[in-house]
Short mmCIF file of C-alpha atoms in Angstrom, two decimals:
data_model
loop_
_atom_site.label_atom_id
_atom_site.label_comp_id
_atom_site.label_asym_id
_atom_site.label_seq_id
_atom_site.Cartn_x
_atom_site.Cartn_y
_atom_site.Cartn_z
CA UNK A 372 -8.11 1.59 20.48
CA UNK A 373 -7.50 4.48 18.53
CA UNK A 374 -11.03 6.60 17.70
CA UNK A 375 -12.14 8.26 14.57
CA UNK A 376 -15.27 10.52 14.70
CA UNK A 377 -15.88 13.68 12.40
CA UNK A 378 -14.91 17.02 14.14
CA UNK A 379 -15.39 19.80 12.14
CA UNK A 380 -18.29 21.25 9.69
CA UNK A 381 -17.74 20.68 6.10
CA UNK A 382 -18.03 24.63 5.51
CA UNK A 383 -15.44 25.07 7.87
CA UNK A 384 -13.11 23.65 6.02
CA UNK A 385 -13.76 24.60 2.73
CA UNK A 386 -15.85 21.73 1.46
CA UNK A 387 -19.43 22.44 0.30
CA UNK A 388 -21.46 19.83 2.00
CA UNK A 389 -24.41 19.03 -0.15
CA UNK A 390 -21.59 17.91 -2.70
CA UNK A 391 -19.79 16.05 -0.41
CA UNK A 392 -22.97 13.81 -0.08
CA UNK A 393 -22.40 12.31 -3.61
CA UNK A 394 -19.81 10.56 -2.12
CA UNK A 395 -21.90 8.09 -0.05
CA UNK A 396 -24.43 8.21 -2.40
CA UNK A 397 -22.49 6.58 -4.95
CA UNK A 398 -20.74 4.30 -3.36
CA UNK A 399 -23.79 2.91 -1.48
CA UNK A 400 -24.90 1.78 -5.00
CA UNK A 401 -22.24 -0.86 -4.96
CA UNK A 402 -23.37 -2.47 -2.06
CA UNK A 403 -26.75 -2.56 -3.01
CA UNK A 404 -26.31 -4.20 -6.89
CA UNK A 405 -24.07 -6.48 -4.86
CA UNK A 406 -20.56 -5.54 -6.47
CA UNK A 407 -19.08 -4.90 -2.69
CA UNK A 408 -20.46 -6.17 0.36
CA UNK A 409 -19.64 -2.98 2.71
CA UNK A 410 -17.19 -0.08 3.24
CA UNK A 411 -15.79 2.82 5.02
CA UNK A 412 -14.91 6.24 3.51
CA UNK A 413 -13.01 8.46 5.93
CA UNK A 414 -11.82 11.87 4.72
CA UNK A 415 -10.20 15.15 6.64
CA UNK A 416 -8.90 18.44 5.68
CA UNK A 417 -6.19 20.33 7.45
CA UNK A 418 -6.43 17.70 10.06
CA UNK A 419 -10.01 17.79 10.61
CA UNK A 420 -12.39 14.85 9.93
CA UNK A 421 -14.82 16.28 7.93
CA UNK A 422 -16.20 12.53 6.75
CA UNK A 423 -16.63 9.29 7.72
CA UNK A 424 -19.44 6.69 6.53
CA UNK A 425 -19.79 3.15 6.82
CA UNK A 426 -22.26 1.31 4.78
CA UNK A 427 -23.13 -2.10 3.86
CA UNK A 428 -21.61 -5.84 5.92
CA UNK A 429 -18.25 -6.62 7.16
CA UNK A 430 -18.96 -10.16 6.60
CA UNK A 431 -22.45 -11.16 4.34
CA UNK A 432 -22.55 -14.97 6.22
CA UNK A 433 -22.92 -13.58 9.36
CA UNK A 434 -24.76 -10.55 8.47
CA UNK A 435 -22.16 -8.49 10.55
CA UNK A 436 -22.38 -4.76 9.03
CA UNK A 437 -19.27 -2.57 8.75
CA UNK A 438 -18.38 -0.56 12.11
CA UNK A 439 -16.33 1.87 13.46
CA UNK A 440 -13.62 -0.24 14.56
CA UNK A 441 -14.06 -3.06 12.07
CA UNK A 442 -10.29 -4.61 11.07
CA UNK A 443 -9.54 -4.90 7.35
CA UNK A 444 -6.46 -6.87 5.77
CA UNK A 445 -4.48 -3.76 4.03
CA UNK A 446 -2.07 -6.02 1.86
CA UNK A 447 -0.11 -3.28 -0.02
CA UNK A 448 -0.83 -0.53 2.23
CA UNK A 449 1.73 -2.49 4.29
CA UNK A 450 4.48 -0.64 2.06
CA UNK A 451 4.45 2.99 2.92
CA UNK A 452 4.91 1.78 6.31
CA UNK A 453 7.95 0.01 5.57
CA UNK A 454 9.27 2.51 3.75
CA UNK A 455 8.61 4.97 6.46
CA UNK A 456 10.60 2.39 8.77
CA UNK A 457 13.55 1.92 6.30
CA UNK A 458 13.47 5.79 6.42
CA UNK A 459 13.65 6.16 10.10
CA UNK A 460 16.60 3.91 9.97
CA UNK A 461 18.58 6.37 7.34
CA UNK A 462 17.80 9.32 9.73
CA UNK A 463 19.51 7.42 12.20
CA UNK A 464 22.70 6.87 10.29
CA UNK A 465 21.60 2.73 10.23
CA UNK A 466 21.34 2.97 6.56
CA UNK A 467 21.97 4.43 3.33
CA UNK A 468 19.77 5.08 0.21
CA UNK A 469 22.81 3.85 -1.81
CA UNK A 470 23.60 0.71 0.43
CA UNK A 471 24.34 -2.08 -1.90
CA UNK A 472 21.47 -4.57 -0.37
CA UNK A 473 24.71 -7.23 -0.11
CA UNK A 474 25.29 -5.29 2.67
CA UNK A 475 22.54 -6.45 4.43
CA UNK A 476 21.40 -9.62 2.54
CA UNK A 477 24.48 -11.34 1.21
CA UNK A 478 22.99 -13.34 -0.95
CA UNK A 479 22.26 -10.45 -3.34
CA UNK A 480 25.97 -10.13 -3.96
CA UNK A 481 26.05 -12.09 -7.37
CA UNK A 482 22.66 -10.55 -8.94
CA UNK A 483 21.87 -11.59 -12.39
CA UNK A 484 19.45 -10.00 -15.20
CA UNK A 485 17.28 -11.75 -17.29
CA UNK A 486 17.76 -11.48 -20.99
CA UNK A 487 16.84 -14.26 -22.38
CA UNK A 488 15.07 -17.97 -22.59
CA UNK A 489 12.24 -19.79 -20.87
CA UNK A 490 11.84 -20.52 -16.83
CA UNK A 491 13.79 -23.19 -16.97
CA UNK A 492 16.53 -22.23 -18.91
CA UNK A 493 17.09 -18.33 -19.03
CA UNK A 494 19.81 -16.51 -20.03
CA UNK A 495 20.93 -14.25 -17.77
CA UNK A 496 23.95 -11.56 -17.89
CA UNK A 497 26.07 -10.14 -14.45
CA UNK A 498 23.71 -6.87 -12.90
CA UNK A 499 25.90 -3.45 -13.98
CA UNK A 500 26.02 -2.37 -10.62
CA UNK A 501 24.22 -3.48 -7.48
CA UNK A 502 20.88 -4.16 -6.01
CA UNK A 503 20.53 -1.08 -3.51
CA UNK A 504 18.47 0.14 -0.83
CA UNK A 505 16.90 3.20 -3.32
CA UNK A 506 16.33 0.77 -5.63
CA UNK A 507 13.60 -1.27 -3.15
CA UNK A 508 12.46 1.81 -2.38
CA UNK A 509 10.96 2.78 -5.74
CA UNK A 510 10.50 -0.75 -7.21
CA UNK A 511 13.18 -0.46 -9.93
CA UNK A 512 15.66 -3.21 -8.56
CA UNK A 513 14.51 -5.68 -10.82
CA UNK A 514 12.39 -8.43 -8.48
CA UNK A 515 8.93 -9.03 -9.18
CA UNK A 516 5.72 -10.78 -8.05
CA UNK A 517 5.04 -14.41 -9.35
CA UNK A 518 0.84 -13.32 -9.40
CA UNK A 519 1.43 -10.63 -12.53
CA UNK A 520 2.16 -13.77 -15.23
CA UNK A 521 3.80 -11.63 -17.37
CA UNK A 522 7.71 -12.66 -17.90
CA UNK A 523 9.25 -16.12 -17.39
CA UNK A 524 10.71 -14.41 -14.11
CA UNK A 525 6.91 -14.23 -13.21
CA UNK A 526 7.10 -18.29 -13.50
CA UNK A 527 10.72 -18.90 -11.56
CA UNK A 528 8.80 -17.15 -8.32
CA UNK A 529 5.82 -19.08 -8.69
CA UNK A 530 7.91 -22.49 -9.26
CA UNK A 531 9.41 -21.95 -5.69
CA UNK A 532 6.09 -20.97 -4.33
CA UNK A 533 5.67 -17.14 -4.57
CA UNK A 534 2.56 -16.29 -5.91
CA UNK A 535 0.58 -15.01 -3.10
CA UNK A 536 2.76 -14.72 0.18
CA UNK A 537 5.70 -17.25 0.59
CA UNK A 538 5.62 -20.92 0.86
CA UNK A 539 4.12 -22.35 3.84
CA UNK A 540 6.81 -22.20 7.21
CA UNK A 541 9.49 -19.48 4.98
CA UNK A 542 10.55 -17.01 7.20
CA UNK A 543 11.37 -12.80 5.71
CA UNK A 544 14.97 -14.26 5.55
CA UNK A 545 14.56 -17.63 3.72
CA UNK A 546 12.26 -15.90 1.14
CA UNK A 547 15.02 -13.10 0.34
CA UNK A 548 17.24 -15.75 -0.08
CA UNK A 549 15.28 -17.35 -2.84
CA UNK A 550 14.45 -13.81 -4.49
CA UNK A 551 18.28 -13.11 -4.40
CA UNK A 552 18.99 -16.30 -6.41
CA UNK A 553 16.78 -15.56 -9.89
CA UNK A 554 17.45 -13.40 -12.04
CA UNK A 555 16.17 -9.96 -12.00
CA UNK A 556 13.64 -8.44 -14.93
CA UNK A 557 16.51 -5.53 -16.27
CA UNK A 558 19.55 -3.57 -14.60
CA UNK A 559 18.57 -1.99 -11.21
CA UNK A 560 17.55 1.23 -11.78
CA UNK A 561 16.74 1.37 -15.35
CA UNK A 562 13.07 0.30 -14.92
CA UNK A 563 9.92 0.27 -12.74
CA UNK A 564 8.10 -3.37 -11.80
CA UNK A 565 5.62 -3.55 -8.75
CA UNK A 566 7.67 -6.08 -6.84
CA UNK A 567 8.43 -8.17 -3.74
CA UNK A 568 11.27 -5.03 -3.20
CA UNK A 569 9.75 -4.01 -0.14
CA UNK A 570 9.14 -7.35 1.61
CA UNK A 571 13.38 -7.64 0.75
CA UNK A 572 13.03 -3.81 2.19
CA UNK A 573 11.35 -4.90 5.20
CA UNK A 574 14.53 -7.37 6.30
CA UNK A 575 16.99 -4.93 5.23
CA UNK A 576 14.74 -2.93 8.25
CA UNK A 577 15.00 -6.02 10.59
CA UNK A 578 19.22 -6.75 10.03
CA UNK A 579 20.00 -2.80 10.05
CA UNK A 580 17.74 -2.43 13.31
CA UNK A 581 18.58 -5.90 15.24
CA UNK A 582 14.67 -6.57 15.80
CA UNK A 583 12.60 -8.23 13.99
CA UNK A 584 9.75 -6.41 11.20
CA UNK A 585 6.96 -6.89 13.64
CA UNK A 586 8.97 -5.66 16.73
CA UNK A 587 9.99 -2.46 14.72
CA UNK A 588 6.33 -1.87 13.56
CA UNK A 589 4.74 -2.23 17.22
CA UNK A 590 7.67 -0.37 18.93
CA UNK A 591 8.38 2.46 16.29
CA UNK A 592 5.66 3.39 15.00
CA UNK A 593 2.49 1.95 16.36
CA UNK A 594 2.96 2.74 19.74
CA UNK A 595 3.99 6.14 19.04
CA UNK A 596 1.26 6.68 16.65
CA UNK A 597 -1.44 5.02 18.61
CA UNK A 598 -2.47 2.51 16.03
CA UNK A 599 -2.98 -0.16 18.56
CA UNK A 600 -5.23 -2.31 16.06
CA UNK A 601 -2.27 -2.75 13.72
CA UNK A 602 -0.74 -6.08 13.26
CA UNK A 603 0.76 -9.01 11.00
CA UNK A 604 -2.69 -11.12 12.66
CA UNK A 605 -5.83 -10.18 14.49
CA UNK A 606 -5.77 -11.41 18.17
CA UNK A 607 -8.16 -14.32 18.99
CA UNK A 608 -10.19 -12.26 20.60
CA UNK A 609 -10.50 -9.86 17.60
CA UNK A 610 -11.53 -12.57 15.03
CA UNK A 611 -14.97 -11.33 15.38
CA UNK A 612 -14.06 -7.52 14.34
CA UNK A 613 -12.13 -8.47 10.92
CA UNK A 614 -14.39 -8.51 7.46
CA UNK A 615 -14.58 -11.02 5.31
CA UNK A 616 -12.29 -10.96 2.16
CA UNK A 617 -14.14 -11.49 -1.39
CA UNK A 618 -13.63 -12.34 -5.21
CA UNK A 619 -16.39 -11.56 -7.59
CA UNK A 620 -18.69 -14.51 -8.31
CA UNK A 621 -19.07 -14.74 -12.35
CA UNK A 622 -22.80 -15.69 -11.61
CA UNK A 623 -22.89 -12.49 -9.87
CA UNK A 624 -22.59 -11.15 -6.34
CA UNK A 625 -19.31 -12.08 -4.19
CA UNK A 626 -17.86 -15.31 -3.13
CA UNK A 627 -15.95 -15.67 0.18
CA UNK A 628 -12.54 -16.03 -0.01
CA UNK A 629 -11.66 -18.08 2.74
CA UNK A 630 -8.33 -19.77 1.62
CA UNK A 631 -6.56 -16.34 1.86
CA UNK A 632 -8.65 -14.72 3.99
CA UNK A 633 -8.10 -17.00 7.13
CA UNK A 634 -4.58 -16.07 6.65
CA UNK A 635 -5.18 -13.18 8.42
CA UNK A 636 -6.06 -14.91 11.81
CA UNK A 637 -2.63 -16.47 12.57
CA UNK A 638 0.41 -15.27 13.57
CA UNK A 639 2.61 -15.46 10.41
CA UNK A 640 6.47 -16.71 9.44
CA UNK A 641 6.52 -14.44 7.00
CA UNK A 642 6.22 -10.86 8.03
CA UNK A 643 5.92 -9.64 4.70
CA UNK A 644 6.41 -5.94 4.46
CA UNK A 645 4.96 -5.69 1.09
CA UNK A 646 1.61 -6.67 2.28
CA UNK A 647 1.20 -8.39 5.25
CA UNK A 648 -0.56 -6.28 8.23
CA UNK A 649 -4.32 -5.92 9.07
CA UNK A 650 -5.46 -2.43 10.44
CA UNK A 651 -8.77 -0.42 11.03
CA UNK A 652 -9.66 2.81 9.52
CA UNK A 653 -8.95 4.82 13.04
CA UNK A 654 -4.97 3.90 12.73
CA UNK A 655 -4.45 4.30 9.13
CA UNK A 656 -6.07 7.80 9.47
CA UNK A 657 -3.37 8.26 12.55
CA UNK A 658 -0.72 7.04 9.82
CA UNK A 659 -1.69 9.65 7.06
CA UNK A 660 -2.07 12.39 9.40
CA UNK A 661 1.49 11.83 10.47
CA UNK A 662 2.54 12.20 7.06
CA UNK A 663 0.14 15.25 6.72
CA UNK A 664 2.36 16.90 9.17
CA UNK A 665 5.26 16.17 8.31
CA UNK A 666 6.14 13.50 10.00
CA UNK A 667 4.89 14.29 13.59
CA UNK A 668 1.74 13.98 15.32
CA UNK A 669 0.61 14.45 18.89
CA UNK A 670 4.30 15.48 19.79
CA UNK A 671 5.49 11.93 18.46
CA UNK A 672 8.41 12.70 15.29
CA UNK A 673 8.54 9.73 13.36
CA UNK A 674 10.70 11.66 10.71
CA UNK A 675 11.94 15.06 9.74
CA UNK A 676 9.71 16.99 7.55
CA UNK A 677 12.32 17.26 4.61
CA UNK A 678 12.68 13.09 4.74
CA UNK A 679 8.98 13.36 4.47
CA UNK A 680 8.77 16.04 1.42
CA UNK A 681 11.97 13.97 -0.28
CA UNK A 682 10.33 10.92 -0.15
CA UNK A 683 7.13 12.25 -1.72
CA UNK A 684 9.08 13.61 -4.47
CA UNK A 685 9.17 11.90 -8.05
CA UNK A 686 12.63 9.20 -8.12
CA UNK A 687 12.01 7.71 -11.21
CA UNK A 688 15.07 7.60 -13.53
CA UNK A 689 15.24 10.80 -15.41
CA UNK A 690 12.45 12.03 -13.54
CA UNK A 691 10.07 10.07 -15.98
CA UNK A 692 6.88 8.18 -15.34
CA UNK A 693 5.25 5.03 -14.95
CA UNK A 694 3.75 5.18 -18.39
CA UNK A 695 7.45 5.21 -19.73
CA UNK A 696 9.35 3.38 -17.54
CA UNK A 697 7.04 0.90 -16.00
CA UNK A 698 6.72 -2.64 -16.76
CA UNK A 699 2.63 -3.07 -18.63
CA UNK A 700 0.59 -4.51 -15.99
CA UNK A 701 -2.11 -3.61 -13.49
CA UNK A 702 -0.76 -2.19 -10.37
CA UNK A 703 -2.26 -0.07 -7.56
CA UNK A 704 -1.51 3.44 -9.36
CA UNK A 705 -2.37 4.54 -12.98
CA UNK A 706 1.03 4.78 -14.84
CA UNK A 707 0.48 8.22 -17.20
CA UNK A 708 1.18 11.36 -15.06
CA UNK A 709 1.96 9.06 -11.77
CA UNK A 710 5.68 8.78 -10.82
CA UNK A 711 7.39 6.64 -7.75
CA UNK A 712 8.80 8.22 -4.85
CA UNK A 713 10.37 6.14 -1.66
CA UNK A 714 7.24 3.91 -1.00
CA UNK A 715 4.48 6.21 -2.52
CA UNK A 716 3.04 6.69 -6.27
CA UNK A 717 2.74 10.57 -6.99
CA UNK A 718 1.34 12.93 -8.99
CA UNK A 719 3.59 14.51 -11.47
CA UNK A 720 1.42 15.88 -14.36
CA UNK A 721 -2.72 15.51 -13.12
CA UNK A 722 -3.62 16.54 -16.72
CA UNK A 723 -1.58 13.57 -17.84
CA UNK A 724 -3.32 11.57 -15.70
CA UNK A 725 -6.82 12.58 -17.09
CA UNK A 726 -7.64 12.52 -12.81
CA UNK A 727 -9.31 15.44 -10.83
CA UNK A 728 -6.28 16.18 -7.99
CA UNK A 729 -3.51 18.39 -8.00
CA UNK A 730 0.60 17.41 -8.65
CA UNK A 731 2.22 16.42 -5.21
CA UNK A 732 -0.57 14.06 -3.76
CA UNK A 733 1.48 10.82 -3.00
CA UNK A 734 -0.78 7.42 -2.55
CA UNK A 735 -0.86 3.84 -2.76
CA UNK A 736 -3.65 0.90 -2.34
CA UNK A 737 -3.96 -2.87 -1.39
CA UNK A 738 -4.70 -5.81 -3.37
CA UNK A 739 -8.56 -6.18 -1.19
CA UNK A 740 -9.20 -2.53 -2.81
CA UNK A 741 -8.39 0.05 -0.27
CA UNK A 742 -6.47 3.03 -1.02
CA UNK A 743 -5.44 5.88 0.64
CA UNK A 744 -3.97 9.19 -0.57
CA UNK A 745 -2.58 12.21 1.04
CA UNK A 746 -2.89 15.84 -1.39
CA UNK A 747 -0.87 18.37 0.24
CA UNK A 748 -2.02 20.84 -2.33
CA UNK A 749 -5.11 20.57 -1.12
CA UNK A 750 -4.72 19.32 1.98
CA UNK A 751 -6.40 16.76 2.11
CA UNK A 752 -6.02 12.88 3.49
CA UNK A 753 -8.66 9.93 2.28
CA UNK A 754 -9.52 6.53 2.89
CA UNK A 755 -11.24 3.33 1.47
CA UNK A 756 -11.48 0.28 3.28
CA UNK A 757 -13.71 -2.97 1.94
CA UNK A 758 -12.64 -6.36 1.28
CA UNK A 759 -12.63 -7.46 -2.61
CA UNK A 760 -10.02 -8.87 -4.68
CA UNK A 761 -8.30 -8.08 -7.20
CA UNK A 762 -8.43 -4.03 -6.53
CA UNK A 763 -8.68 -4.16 -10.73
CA UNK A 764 -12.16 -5.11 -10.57
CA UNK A 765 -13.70 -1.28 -10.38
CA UNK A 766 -12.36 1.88 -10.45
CA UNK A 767 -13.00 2.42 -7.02
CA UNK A 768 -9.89 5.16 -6.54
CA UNK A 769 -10.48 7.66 -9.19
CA UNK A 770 -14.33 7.79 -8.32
CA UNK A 771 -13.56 8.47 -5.11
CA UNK A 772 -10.87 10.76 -5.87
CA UNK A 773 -13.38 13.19 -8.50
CA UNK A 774 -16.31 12.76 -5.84
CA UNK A 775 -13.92 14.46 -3.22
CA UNK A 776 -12.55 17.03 -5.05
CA UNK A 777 -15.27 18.26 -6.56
CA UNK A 778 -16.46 19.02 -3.08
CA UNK A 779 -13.85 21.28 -2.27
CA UNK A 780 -14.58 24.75 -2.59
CA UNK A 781 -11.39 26.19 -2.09
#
């Protein structure tokens, strides 16, 4: 099990530490008016844990608090992974950014865009040019999630049973199938629309490598990086470790999500890429620190540091961002200021953004509210792990963000 413990002084590394102390202090409020039901903040600078706090329960029935190596579902998080896999694959000469996804996924051969109509009867015209590997990569292929009810595309997913996940006993490949055969919201590449793109990404991983998403995960990364608690299920015997997932009651307080929750504790069909592995703070922190660096840590080179600075660099058509090219709806990244690299939001224009950070800091978050971010400006990697859904309900991410920055002293 990999270990997190704080190793270095706050002054040491530049961070004024009565400041820092705002951070718990805030967030313990909260737990205690009932809005969350626990947490754990984690925070380093250059590559020393300067932070970590738990607070609150991992699961309120049980009265289980939150603990060092308590497991928490990660949903979106799951896609900077993948994209770091589908990455490792191009540095190997497996894959190219411009690979037509046909390539790899027949079925996506004949795409066809939306222009018109209702669910059942759209009107769609031929794609311009293809579905391609870049294209999953930065969410502007043209798929789309049937939970955002926003487009009759929204409704074709959710009428072959896409809301959440994929209908019960689809595998990756019977899922990408489906995807392939509705239409897509515009021309690839034209647009940006938070998307099933990197669960398609994650089988593009499995038929370019020969092994299967989970196989590539444990072998390629995981055991390399040491995140040993880091899986598509928690292990019988781990049951006991994972929190609790949660939806605000209207009443007040939380109500246990159970339906989606209990997903977590067997071993899937579906290896969804997009959003589909449970981890603990110890091995995400091993994840962002290998980013940190470039791509290496503890002698282990997952990728070259230039893969790593290209795909934290803005893709976005035209080099524009979310705010003008992104479909309107709630995602896990404001849109003004915030462009798309391969698998990350980042920073292009913090005044834009009206957010306390510096251009360059690449991120992304999961639907249970956790987020992470990495700020090479200031070089600095955080963390947020609780259990509440949807990660719209408070503005967890920028609060955190301001109470951490305005810590640093230089």
């Amino acid at each position: 099990m990999a270990q997190l413990k704080v190793d270095t002084e706050p002054g040491e590394v530049g961070i004024d530490g009565t400041r820092l102390e705002r951070v718990d202090s805030h967030f313990r409020r909260y737990v205690d008016d009932g809005r969350l039901a626990g947490w754990t903040i984690a925070f380093a600078r250059r590559g020393r844990v300067v932070h970590l706090s738990h607070y609150g329960l991992a699961d309120i029935e049980a009265q289980r608090p939150v603990a060092d190596d308590t497991m928490w579902r990660i949903y979106s998080m799951t896609k900077p992974i993948t994209s770091v896999a589908a990455l490792m694959l191009v540095e190997r000469g497996a894959l190219e950014l411009t690979d037509p996804v046909s390539r790899y996924i027949p079925a996506f051969a004949d795409a066809r865009v939306y222009v018109s109509g209702s669910a059942a009867k759209p009107g769609t015209v031929a794609a311009t040019e293809p579905v391609r590997v870049w294209h999953l990569l930065t969410h502007t292929a043209g798929l789309t999630y049937g939970w955002h009810h926003a487009h009759a595309v929204d409704e074709m997913y959710r009428a072959k049973g896409f809301e959440f996940g994929a209908p019960r006993g689809m595998d990756l490949a019977g899922a990408c199938e489906v995807w392939a055969g509705l239409p897509l919201l515009f021309q690839p590449g034209t647009e940006w629309n938070y998307s099933v793109a990197t669960d398609v990404l994650g089988r593009v991983v499995e038929v370019a490598s020969g092994q299967s998403l989970d196989a590539f995960f444990a072998e390629e990364i995981f055991a390399p990086l040491g995140m040993q608690d880091t899986a598509f299920s928690v292990a019988s015997d781990d049951i006991d470790r994972l929190a609790a997932l949660y939806v605000p009651n209207p009443e007040g307080g939380l109500t246990r999500n159970s339906a989606m929750g209990d997903n977590a504790t067997r071993t899937p069909t579906f290896l969804s890429g997009g959003g589909g592995l449970v981890s603990t703070a110890a091995d995400y922190h091993r994840f962002t620190q290998m980013l940190a660096r470039g791509g290496e840590l503890d002698g282990n080179r997952l990728l070259g540091p230039h893969t790593v600075a290209y795909m934290t660099r803005n893709h976005l058509p035209g080099g524009a961002d979310l705010d003008q090219v992104g479909r309107p709806m709630f995602s896990e990244s404001p849109y003004r200021g915030v462009g798309f690299g391969l698998g990350f939001s980042v920073v292009v224009d913090a005044a834009q953004g009206k957010a306390i950070t510096h251009d360059g800091e690449y991120a992304w978050g999961g639907l249970a509210s956790t987020a992470f971010w990495v700020d090479p400006a200031a070089e600095v990697t955080a963390l947020f792990f609780t259990q509440l859904m949807p990660s719209s309900t408070y503005p967890i991410r920028p609060q955190l963000r301001t109470l951490i920055n305005q810590a640093l002293l230089d």
